[in-house]
XYZ file of C-alpha atoms in Angstrom:
336
model
C -47.866 26.168 4.276
C -51.963 25.437 5.636
C -53.174 27.629 8.220
C -52.577 27.108 11.572
C -52.315 28.750 14.969
C -48.933 29.850 13.906
C -50.566 32.017 11.018
C -51.709 34.225 14.125
C -51.716 34.917 17.895
C -52.707 32.058 19.809
C -56.580 31.707 20.223
C -57.851 33.947 17.548
C -59.816 31.650 15.683
C -61.527 29.689 18.375
C -65.093 30.266 18.977
C -66.160 33.632 20.867
C -68.503 32.040 22.878
C -71.462 34.399 23.192
C -71.557 37.761 21.468
C -69.564 40.421 23.325
C -69.887 44.604 22.795
C -68.840 45.741 19.275
C -65.721 47.016 18.568
C -66.427 49.371 15.922
C -69.434 51.736 15.454
C -70.307 49.640 12.079
C -72.374 46.139 11.982
C -71.839 43.149 10.041
C -73.129 45.054 6.976
C -71.709 47.914 5.407
C -74.525 50.510 4.794
C -74.477 53.234 2.121
C -73.361 55.843 4.553
C -70.030 53.944 5.575
C -69.968 53.396 2.128
C -70.201 57.127 0.983
C -67.624 58.071 3.628
C -65.357 55.462 2.906
C -65.050 57.096 -0.808
C -65.018 60.655 0.635
C -61.691 59.178 2.597
C -60.344 57.889 -0.568
C -61.229 60.626 -3.007
C -60.351 63.397 -1.659
C -56.876 62.619 -0.446
C -56.086 61.176 -4.050
C -57.075 64.278 -5.403
C -54.729 66.060 -3.612
C -52.053 63.470 -4.420
C -52.431 64.247 -7.859
C -52.185 67.969 -7.511
C -49.445 67.762 -5.330
C -46.688 67.513 -8.508
C -47.899 70.368 -10.115
C -48.440 72.428 -6.740
C -44.631 71.812 -5.406
C -43.737 72.734 -8.729
C -45.175 75.685 -8.940
C -45.451 77.049 -5.479
C -42.676 74.953 -3.558
C -42.948 72.957 -0.692
C -41.633 74.164 2.743
C -39.117 71.893 4.777
C -41.868 72.174 7.801
C -44.765 70.803 5.568
C -42.345 68.209 4.068
C -41.390 67.501 7.815
C -44.597 67.045 8.912
C -45.658 65.171 6.298
C -42.739 62.655 6.480
C -43.039 62.371 10.370
C -47.002 61.641 10.402
C -46.629 59.328 7.517
C -44.068 57.200 9.219
C -45.830 57.548 12.647
C -49.217 55.963 11.258
C -47.455 53.215 8.780
C -45.344 52.037 11.879
C -48.416 52.160 13.578
C -50.044 49.774 11.437
C -46.756 47.922 10.327
C -46.083 47.076 13.961
C -49.173 47.404 15.696
C -52.080 46.287 14.141
C -49.951 43.747 11.815
C -47.111 42.446 13.260
C -48.162 42.720 16.770
C -52.191 42.638 17.441
C -52.777 40.536 14.065
C -49.759 38.218 14.136
C -48.610 38.004 17.732
C -44.594 38.849 16.487
C -43.850 39.884 20.013
C -45.275 40.837 23.687
C -45.664 44.784 24.351
C -45.960 46.384 27.707
C -49.061 47.778 28.445
C -48.218 51.431 27.277
C -46.333 50.168 23.941
C -49.490 47.971 23.453
C -52.342 50.869 23.626
C -49.346 53.388 21.978
C -49.249 51.156 18.879
C -53.311 50.867 18.617
C -53.115 54.520 18.869
C -50.715 55.168 16.060
C -51.964 52.754 13.519
C -55.352 54.155 14.228
C -54.120 57.503 12.911
C -53.174 55.984 10.063
C -56.664 56.087 8.934
C -57.116 53.072 7.771
C -59.936 51.334 9.786
C -60.838 50.439 13.205
C -58.403 48.196 14.739
C -60.582 45.091 15.358
C -61.476 45.416 11.871
C -58.315 45.796 10.537
C -57.123 42.600 12.116
C -60.039 40.415 11.608
C -59.928 40.994 7.702
C -56.274 40.691 7.767
C -56.459 37.251 9.702
C -59.203 36.346 7.638
C -56.573 36.910 4.652
C -54.169 34.681 5.626
C -56.462 31.963 6.265
C -57.852 32.016 2.523
C -54.736 33.657 1.070
C -55.087 34.034 -2.787
C -58.198 31.282 -2.804
C -61.652 31.540 -2.517
C -62.600 33.520 0.836
C -59.555 36.267 0.504
C -61.115 39.552 0.691
C -58.882 40.786 -1.307
C -56.696 38.452 -3.541
C -55.817 40.233 -7.124
C -56.679 36.681 -8.475
C -60.252 36.618 -7.551
C -61.650 36.636 -11.374
C -58.988 34.470 -13.017
C -55.159 34.248 -14.316
C -55.870 35.835 -17.610
C -54.670 40.001 -18.200
C -57.660 41.024 -18.132
C -59.145 39.065 -14.956
C -55.516 40.072 -13.707
C -56.170 43.795 -14.004
C -60.069 43.973 -12.866
C -58.534 41.698 -9.818
C -55.928 43.854 -8.922
C -58.301 46.913 -8.649
C -60.704 44.600 -6.402
C -57.386 43.979 -4.333
C -56.227 47.747 -3.918
C -59.491 49.523 -3.669
C -62.837 47.959 -4.672
C -62.671 45.034 -1.993
C -63.066 47.532 0.473
C -67.022 48.765 -0.592
C -68.133 44.932 -0.028
C -71.181 45.149 1.905
C -70.306 42.209 3.859
C -67.911 42.620 6.851
C -65.704 40.031 8.041
C -66.806 38.569 11.523
C -65.103 40.391 14.322
C -66.136 37.917 16.845
C -64.651 34.800 14.669
C -61.605 36.735 14.030
C -60.344 38.724 16.155
C -62.208 38.122 19.697
C -58.829 38.422 21.707
C -59.076 41.971 21.078
C -62.659 42.461 21.491
C -62.214 41.056 25.125
C -59.397 44.220 26.222
C -61.775 46.889 26.871
C -58.947 49.270 26.197
C -58.123 48.090 22.643
C -61.849 47.571 21.949
C -62.269 51.615 23.154
C -59.835 52.709 21.121
C -60.969 50.942 17.874
C -64.447 52.266 18.642
C -62.735 55.947 19.061
C -61.561 55.277 15.191
C -63.201 58.548 14.233
C -61.492 60.809 16.971
C -58.176 59.375 15.965
C -58.739 60.107 12.465
C -59.674 63.656 13.332
C -56.807 63.712 15.583
C -54.561 62.780 12.461
C -55.937 65.001 10.058
C -55.957 68.052 12.764
C -52.520 67.928 14.296
C -50.534 68.606 11.006
C -52.132 71.961 10.268
C -52.508 73.257 14.177
C -48.706 72.457 14.154
C -48.323 74.441 10.946
C -50.507 76.871 11.969
C -48.886 77.692 15.284
C -45.213 77.713 13.959
C -45.783 80.113 10.959
C -48.667 81.973 12.721
C -50.367 82.085 9.677
C -53.931 80.395 8.657
C -51.940 79.683 5.127
C -49.285 77.750 6.873
C -52.440 76.031 8.317
C -54.027 75.248 5.143
C -50.539 74.130 3.434
C -49.924 71.941 6.640
C -53.117 70.454 6.182
C -52.862 70.020 2.238
C -49.348 68.160 2.640
C -49.310 66.703 6.392
C -52.546 65.558 6.290
C -54.298 64.927 2.589
C -51.438 64.178 0.462
C -49.722 61.898 3.436
C -52.959 60.029 3.974
C -53.077 58.975 0.350
C -49.755 58.261 -0.076
C -49.872 56.001 3.002
C -53.379 54.305 1.896
C -51.678 53.159 -1.898
C -48.720 52.251 -0.388
C -50.514 50.050 1.930
C -52.960 48.760 -0.582
C -50.294 48.084 -2.992
C -49.350 45.172 -0.499
C -52.711 43.352 -1.303
C -52.519 44.032 -4.830
C -49.147 44.307 -6.284
C -47.199 42.384 -3.492
C -49.535 39.138 -4.574
C -49.341 39.623 -8.093
C -45.313 40.272 -9.033
C -42.145 40.025 -7.138
C -39.619 37.336 -6.521
C -40.601 34.054 -4.084
C -37.632 32.757 -2.729
C -39.496 31.136 0.266
C -42.589 28.475 -0.119
C -45.792 29.645 0.826
C -49.307 28.402 -0.418
C -50.364 31.908 -1.983
C -48.678 33.977 -4.818
C -47.083 36.549 -2.202
C -44.039 38.010 -3.589
C -41.038 40.250 -2.157
C -40.757 43.737 -4.089
C -37.957 45.655 -3.319
C -38.878 48.888 -4.598
C -41.980 49.347 -1.991
C -39.706 48.659 0.764
C -38.720 51.999 2.325
C -42.033 53.318 2.084
C -43.950 50.286 3.353
C -41.558 50.223 6.095
C -40.588 46.227 5.652
C -44.015 45.130 4.642
C -43.026 44.802 1.124
C -40.820 41.666 1.698
C -43.966 39.967 1.255
C -42.850 36.505 0.368
C -40.786 35.465 3.636
C -44.219 37.160 5.485
C -46.673 34.650 4.356
C -43.960 31.995 4.584
C -43.525 32.532 8.484
C -46.044 35.167 9.352
C -45.352 35.570 12.884
C -41.846 36.435 12.293
C -41.148 39.781 13.715
C -38.437 40.297 10.730
C -39.708 40.129 7.344
C -36.713 41.641 5.342
C -34.458 38.764 6.201
C -31.958 38.723 3.247
C -28.404 41.127 3.066
C -29.564 44.589 2.418
C -33.288 44.029 2.591
C -34.649 47.044 4.886
C -37.070 46.628 7.328
C -37.922 49.492 9.556
C -40.003 47.990 11.097
C -38.290 45.061 12.403
C -35.587 47.837 13.664
C -37.927 49.604 15.365
C -39.365 46.424 17.777
C -35.504 45.666 18.102
C -34.893 48.976 19.725
C -38.834 48.381 21.945
C -36.775 45.159 23.140
C -33.763 46.389 24.177
C -35.797 49.292 26.053
C -37.758 46.371 27.714
C -40.655 47.675 26.401
C -41.491 44.515 23.864
C -40.643 40.809 24.904
C -40.705 37.107 23.612
C -39.894 38.919 19.958
C -39.912 35.938 17.508
C -37.021 37.001 15.425
C -36.979 34.255 12.624
C -33.694 31.684 13.130
C -31.256 31.278 10.517
C -32.699 27.429 10.448
C -35.936 28.800 10.285
C -35.571 30.857 7.595
C -33.888 28.076 5.468
C -36.395 25.510 6.107
C -39.162 27.727 4.476
C -36.667 28.590 1.547
C -37.841 27.410 -1.630
C -35.472 25.194 -3.242
C -36.914 24.593 -6.830
C -37.064 27.361 -9.111
C -35.584 30.280 -9.044
C -32.353 28.201 -6.956
C -31.672 29.072 -3.644
C -27.877 29.179 -3.541
C -27.946 33.183 -3.206
C -30.655 33.076 -0.908
C -28.705 30.288 1.280
C -25.964 32.418 1.284
C -27.914 35.537 2.362
C -29.400 33.445 5.144
C -26.043 32.851 6.505
C -25.192 36.558 6.779
C -28.969 37.477 8.095
């Protein structure tokens, strides 16, 4: 499968003409201050994640804190999977203006970087998937075990510290042209502050205590962000190194079932790379894809339209008939 307009939304790779306004505060090169900030946002939540188990064992975790963690986790996760990924990157559906803005804000609250930069990186990933030019392929250093271990580290975290940034003008000109989306992308720091501040604000008001605010910040902000980050990054690393490959793709994307619930359906990654604009990634029987379910609800409410649902014939045409056999997959496709 070659890179084409079917991989992402139309006109995404067309020349942008004269440079327009930037959709992020940084430039084309990542400076030392930005790298230090990135390191801080990786290390601090991760330390909280490591401390979460012993703290939960010794002190327990309240239902309020757990509820805040789950709510804001899935708000941000679906903002990324439905908004940043399936909508803004691949154009799997069209959205009414309020939904478009809401998805941009919800995805920004996942604290995974400005919208336009996220989309530009991902479109470049699809153009060069697991080949030279891919920003985060785990096969970057080769196929030996040591090379793959090094590559997994690169694909999971290290690539984000690369000084060279993906060109927004080249890979996301359509988003730069939208003033509202460009503004939301540039205001990423404000959405980050809001994302981190809301859980302790709610926790403090509900319990009327500073301790309630602190525990809500620990669980609903730090632990939540760390968990969401590593699940998202696992799609880049784990889902391009292991997993079943029932569909034809030009890379090594695989389906990793045990990440499906936490990734909101993104870990059915082989189908995604076989059919990038599909609004549903979990197309086999029993493959949970909460992102596709929410898109369906938005369609029924009239908020989303022109949704690219995969037909049975489209699924079958992308099925891998070689190694691994397709009989079981074909049967599942009939039931899809």
